[in-house]
XYZ file of C-alpha atoms in Angstrom:
423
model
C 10.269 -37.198 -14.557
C 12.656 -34.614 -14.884
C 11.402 -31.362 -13.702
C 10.761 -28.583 -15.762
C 13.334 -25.743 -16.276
C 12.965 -22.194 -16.143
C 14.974 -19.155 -16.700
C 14.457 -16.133 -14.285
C 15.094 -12.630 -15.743
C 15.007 -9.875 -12.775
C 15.852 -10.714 -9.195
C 14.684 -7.405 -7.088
C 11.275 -7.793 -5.143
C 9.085 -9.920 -7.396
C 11.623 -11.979 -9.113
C 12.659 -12.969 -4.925
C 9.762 -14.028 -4.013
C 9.427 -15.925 -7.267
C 12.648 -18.101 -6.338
C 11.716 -18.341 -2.774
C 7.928 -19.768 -3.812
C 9.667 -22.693 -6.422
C 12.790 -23.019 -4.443
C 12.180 -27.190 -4.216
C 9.147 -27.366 -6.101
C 8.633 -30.662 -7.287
C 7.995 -29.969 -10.837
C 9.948 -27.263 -11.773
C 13.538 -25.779 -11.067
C 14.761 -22.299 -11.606
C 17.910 -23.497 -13.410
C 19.345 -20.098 -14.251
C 18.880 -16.321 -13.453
C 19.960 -13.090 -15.157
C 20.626 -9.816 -12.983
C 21.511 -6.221 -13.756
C 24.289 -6.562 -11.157
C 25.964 -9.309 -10.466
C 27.953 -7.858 -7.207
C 24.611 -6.768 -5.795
C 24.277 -8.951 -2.182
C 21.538 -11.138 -2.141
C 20.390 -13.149 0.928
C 18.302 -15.813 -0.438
C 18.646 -19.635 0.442
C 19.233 -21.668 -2.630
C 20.949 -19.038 -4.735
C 24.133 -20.194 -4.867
C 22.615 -23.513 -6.554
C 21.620 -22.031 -9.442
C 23.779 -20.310 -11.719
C 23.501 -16.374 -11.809
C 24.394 -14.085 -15.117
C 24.308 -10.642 -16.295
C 23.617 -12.109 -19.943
C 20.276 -12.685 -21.377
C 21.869 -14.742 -23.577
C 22.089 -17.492 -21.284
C 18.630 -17.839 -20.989
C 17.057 -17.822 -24.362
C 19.465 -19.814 -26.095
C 19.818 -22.378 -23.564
C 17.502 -25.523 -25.204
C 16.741 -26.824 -21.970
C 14.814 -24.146 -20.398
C 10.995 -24.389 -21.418
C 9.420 -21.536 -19.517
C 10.982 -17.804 -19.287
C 9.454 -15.641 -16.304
C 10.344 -11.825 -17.219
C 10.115 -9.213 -14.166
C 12.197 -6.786 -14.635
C 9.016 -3.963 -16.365
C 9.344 -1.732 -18.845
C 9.402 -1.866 -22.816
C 13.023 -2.400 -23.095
C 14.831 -4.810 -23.007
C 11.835 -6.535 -21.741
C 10.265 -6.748 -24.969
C 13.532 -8.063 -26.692
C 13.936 -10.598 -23.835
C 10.352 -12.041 -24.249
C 10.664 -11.707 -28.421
C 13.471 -13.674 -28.400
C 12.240 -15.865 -26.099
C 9.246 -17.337 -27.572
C 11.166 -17.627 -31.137
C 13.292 -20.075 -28.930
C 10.485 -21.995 -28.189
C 9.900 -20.794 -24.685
C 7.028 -20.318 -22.978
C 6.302 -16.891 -20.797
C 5.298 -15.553 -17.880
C 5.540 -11.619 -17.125
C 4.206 -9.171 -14.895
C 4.849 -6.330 -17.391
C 1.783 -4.249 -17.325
C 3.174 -1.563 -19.577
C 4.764 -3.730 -22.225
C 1.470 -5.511 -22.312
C -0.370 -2.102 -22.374
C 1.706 -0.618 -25.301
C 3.111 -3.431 -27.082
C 0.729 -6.401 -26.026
C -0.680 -7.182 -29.706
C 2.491 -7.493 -31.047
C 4.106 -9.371 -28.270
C 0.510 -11.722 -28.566
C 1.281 -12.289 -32.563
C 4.662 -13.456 -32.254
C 3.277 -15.978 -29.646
C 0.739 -17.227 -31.815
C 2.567 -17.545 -34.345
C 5.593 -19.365 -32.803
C 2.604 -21.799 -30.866
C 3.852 -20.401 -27.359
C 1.698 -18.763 -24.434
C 2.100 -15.603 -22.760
C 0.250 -15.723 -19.000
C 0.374 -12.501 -16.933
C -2.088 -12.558 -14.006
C 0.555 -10.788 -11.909
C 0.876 -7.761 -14.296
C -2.881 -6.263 -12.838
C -3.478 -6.164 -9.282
C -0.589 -7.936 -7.748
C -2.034 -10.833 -6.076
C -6.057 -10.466 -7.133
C -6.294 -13.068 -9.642
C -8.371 -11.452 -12.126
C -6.707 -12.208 -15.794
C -7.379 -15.794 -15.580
C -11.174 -15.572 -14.988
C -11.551 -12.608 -17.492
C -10.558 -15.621 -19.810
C -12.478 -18.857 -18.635
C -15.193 -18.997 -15.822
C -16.297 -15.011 -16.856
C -16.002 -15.405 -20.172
C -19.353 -15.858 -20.967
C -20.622 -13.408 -19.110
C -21.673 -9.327 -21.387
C -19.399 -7.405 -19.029
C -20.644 -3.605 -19.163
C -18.634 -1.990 -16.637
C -15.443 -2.314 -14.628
C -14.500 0.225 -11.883
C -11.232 -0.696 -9.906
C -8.736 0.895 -7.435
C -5.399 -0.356 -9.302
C -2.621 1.440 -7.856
C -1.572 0.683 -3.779
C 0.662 3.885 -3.730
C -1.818 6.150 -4.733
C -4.829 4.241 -2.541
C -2.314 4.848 0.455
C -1.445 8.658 -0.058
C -5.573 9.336 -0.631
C -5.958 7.345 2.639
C -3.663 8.954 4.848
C -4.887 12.098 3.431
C -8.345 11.381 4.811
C -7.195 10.023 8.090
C -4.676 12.208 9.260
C -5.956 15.493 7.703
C -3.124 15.915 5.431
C -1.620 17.168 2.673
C -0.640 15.358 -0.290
C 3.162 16.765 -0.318
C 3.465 15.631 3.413
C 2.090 12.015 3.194
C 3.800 11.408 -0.419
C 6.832 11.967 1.658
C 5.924 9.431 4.132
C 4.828 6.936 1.870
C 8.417 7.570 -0.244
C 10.331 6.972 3.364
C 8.341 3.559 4.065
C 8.302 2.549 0.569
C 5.047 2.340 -0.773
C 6.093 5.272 -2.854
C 9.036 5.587 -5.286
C 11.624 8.267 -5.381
C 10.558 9.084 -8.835
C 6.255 8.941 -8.227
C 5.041 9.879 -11.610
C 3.834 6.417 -12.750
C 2.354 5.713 -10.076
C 0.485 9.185 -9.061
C -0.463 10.727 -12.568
C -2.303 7.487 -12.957
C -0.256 5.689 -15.559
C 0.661 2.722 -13.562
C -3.100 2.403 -13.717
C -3.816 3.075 -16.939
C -1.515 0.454 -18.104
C -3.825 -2.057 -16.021
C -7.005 -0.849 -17.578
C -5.851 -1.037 -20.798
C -5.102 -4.814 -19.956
C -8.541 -5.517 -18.360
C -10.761 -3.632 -20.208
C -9.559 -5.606 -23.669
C -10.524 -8.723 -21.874
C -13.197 -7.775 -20.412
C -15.290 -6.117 -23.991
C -12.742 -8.778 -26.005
C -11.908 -5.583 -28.066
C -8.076 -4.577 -28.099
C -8.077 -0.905 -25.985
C -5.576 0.965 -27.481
C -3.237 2.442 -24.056
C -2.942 5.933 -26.582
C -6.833 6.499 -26.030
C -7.063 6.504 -22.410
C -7.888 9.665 -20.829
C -5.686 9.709 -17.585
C -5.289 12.161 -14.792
C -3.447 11.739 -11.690
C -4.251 13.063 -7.414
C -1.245 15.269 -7.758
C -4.089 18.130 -7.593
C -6.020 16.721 -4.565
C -6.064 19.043 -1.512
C -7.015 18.015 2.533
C -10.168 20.195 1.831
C -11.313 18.008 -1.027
C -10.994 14.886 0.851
C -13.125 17.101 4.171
C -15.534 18.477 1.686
C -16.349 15.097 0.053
C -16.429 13.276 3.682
C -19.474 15.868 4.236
C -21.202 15.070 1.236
C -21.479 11.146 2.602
C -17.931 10.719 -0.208
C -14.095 9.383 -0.441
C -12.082 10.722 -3.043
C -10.288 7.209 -4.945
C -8.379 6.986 -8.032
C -10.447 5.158 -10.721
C -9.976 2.686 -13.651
C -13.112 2.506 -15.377
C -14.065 1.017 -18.310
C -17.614 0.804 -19.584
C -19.825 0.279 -22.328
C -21.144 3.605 -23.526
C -23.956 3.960 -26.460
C -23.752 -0.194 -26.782
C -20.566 0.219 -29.150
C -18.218 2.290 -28.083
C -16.210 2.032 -24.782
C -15.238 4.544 -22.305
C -11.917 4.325 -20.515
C -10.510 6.487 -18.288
C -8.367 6.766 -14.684
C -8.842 9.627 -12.888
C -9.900 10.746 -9.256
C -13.584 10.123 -8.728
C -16.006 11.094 -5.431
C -17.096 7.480 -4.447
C -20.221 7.079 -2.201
C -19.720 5.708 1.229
C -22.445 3.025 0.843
C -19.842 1.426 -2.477
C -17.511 -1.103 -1.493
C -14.723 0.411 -3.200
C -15.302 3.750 -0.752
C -13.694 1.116 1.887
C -10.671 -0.126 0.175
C -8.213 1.631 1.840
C -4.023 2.028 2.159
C -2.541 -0.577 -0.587
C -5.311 -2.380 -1.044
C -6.166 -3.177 -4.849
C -9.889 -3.841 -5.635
C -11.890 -4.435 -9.257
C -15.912 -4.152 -9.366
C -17.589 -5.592 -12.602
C -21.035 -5.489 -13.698
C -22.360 -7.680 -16.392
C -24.680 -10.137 -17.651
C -26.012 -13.106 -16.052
C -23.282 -12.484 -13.455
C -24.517 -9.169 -11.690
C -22.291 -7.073 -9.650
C -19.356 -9.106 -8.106
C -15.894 -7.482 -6.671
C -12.604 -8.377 -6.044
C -10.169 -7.372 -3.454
C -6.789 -8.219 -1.541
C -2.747 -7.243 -2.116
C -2.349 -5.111 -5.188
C 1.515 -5.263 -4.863
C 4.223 -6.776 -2.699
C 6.890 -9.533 -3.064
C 4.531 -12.689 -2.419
C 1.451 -11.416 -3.323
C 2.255 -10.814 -7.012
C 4.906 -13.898 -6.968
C 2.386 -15.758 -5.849
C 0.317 -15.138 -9.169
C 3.445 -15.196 -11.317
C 4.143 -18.512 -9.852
C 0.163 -20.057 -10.448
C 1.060 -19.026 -14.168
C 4.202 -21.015 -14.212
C 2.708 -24.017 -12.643
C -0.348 -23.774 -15.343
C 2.065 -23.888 -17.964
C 4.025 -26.591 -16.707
C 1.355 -28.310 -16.387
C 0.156 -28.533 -20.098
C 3.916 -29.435 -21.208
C 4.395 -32.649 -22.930
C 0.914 -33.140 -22.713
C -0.487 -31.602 -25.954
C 0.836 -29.960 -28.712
C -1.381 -26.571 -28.164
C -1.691 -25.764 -24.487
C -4.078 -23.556 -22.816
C -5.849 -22.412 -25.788
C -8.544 -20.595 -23.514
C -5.687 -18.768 -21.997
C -4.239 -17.119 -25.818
C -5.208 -13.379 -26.991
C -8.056 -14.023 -29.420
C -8.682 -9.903 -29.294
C -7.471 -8.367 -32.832
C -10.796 -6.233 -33.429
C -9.450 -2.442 -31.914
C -12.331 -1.127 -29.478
C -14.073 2.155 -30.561
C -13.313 4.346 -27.771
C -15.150 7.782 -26.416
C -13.238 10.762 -26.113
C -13.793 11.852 -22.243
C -15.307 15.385 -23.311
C -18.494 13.417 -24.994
C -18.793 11.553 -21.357
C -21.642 12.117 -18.603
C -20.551 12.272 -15.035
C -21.527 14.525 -12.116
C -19.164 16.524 -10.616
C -17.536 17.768 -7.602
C -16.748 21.687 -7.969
C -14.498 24.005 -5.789
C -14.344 27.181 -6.261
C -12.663 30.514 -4.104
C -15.007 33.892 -4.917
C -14.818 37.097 -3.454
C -17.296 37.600 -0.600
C -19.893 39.821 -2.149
C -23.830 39.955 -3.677
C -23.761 38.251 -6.994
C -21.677 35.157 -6.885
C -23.837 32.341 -6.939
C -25.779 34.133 -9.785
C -22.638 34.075 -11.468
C -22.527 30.196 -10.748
C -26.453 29.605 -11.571
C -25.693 31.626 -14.930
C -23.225 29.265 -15.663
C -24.234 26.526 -15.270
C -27.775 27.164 -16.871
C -26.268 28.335 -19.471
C -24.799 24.618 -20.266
C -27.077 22.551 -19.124
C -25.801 21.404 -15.248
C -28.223 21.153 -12.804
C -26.990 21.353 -9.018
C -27.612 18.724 -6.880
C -25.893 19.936 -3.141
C -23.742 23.131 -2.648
C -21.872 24.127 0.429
C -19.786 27.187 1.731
C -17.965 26.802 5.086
C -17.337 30.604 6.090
C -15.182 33.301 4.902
C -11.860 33.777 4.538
C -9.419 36.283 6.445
C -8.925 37.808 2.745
C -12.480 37.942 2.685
C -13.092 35.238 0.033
C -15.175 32.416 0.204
C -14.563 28.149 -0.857
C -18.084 27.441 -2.710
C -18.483 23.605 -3.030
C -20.891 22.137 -5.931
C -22.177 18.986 -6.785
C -24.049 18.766 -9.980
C -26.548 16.268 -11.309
C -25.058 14.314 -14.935
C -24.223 16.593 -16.802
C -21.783 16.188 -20.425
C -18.212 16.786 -19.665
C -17.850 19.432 -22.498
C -20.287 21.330 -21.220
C -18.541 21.584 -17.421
C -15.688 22.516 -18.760
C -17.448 25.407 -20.717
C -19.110 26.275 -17.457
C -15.622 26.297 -15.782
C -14.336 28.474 -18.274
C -16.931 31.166 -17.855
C -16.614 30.872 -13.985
C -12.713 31.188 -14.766
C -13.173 34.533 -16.633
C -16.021 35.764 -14.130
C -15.311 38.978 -12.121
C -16.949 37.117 -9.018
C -14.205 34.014 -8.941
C -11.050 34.040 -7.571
C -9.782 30.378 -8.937
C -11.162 27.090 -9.858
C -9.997 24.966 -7.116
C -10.924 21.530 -7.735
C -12.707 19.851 -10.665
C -13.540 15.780 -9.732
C -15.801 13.451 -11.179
C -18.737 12.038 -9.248
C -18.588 8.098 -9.306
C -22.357 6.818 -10.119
């Protein structure tokens, strides 16, 4: 038989590895690509079989081609490209978390309609394969929680923050000279990199659409070498979170942020790039998953499983993988953060003198917050003192009224840190 054709759009790190996996695959070819820039060198055996284009054009119109693989990100012109793709009868594979985050129920629709798939187990977690058994073997299951480290960049800085005593300006640095971090980091480290991936698992894991506008999201950019010391002696690592859980049986609650994670929890010990996702549920338990969260093979290596699925359902049926489609129109009800419970991690500079942690006990009482451990390490040369708190669960509109009387106390200097307690 003839073997399948496919059109590759994007040839930097993923869409590489990609070619190299299905250079001489027996089913399928990679019959043409389209770059940015065509005068761009590009060492990669087999290239100069297959012809090469800066026109999108040349893929979606071309009748022969029967699956499209899209992997260049973003909303545009990656949502045109896959748009036009499917009402050309082709098939797609992506690895677009944030077109799937913002435009995913439209891009969904138009596949539907137009009887194609959409597969993208390479847009969450790189090489974890998560998406497809969200949609078949843990289907079944009542998921009420998933907690996952999502983002490799921001898993490395937090790491080498911890191990070499560091601050976050000096090891973003590093990790933007060996490449784990971008020039430009903002995706990545104010958590919306992330929260693009939560969006995506949390609608298959409730089978509610999570709208992406509705996540609460905040970044490490405010995480200091004392925070990561200060949580190591309360038995802590400081990670950023995805979570996503059930909260009052029908709303959800999803959020990235960092979070204080006990060292006895797996995900306290996924370190550097590492991607990991914990879900709890019913009959299934606790279960986690863990490995490469980024990387050329690692996340062709998932773009390249959804190719081969595909591939494999062509000419075989007239409706493939119906397991695998977005059955998920019903919009989630979600909880603003501020009507949340967590326990919290509290850092505060006061002036050395009588009165101070009456002024913290008085505010705290005053909303509720009970304190569970509390630690001061000295006092300053400017004769201040760092207070560290950790409450008991507490609502997260009532810390933040207690931080804004501390803020306005005589006794406080600053607010240092405020961090939420993983439970």
């Amino acid at each position: 038989m003839d073997k399948i054709k496919i059109g590759l759009v994007g040839l930097g790190t993923v869409g590489s590895g990609v070619f190299k996996e299905l250079y001489n695959n027996d089913k399928v070819e990679i019959s043409k690509i389209v770059v940015k820039n065509l005068n761009k060198k590009r060492d990669i055996k087999g290239l100069e079989n297959v012809q090469i284009s800066d026109n999108v054009d040349d893929i979606i119109f071309d009748k022969d081609i029967k699956i499209v693989i899209e992997v260049i990100g973003g909303l545009n012109p990656a949502f045109d490209i896959i748009k036009k793709s499917i009402e050309n009868g082709k098939h797609v594979v992506t690895a677009n978390k944030e077109l799937l985050a913002k435009k995913g129920e439209e891009i969904f629709e138009i596949a539907e309609k137009n009887n194609k798939v959409i597969l993208y187990e390479a847009a969450v977690a790189g090489g974890i394969p998560i998406i497809n058994p969200l949609k078949t073997i843990l289907s079944n299951n009542r998921l009420t929680k998933v907690a996952a480290i999502l983002n490799g960049t921001t898993n490395y800085i937090l790491t080498k923050m911890e191990q070499d005593s560091a601050d976050y300006n000096e090891v973003l640095a590093d990790a933007q000279k060996l490449g784990y971090a971008e020039v430009d980091p903002t995706s990545d480290v104010e958590g919306y990199d992330a929260a693009y991936k939560i969006a995506i698992l949390s609608t298959l894991a409730f089978k509610k659409r999570v709208s992406i506008d509705k996540i609460y999201r905040e970044g490490i950019t405010n995480i200091k070498a004392e925070d990561i010391e200060c949580a190591s002696d309360f038995g802590y690592k400081i990670k950023l979170i995805a979570l996503a859980q059930i909260f009052d049986e029908s709303k959800i609650d999803v959020r990235v942020h960092p979070m204080l994670v006990k060292n006895n929890k797996s995900l306290a010990h996924i370190n550097f790039v590492t991607n990991a996702i914990m879900m709890q549920g019913k009959p299934i338990g606790e279960i986690m998953c863990s490995g490469p969260g980024a990387g050329e093979f690692p996340t062709a290596a998932s773009v390249v499983g959804d190719v081969m699925t595909i591939a494999s359902e062509i000419n075989n049926t007239d409706i493939i993988l119906p397991m695998m489609r977005c059955t998920h129109s019903v919009p989630a009800e979600m909880v603003d953060v501020t009507e949340t419970e967590n326990r919290y991690y509290l850092s505060v500079n006061a002036k050395n003198k009588i009165g101070v942690i009456e002024a913290l006990g008085r505010a705290f009482s005053q909303n509720n917050i009970s304190v569970s451990n509390i630690l001061q390490k000295g006092v300053q040369d400017n004769d201040s003192a760092n207070i560290v708190i950790i409450t008991e669960l507490c609502k997260e509109k009532d810390m933040q009224k207690a931080v804004s009387l501390l803020k306005n106390d005589s006794c406080v200097n600053q607010i240092n840190s405020l961090i939420r307690v993983m439970e």
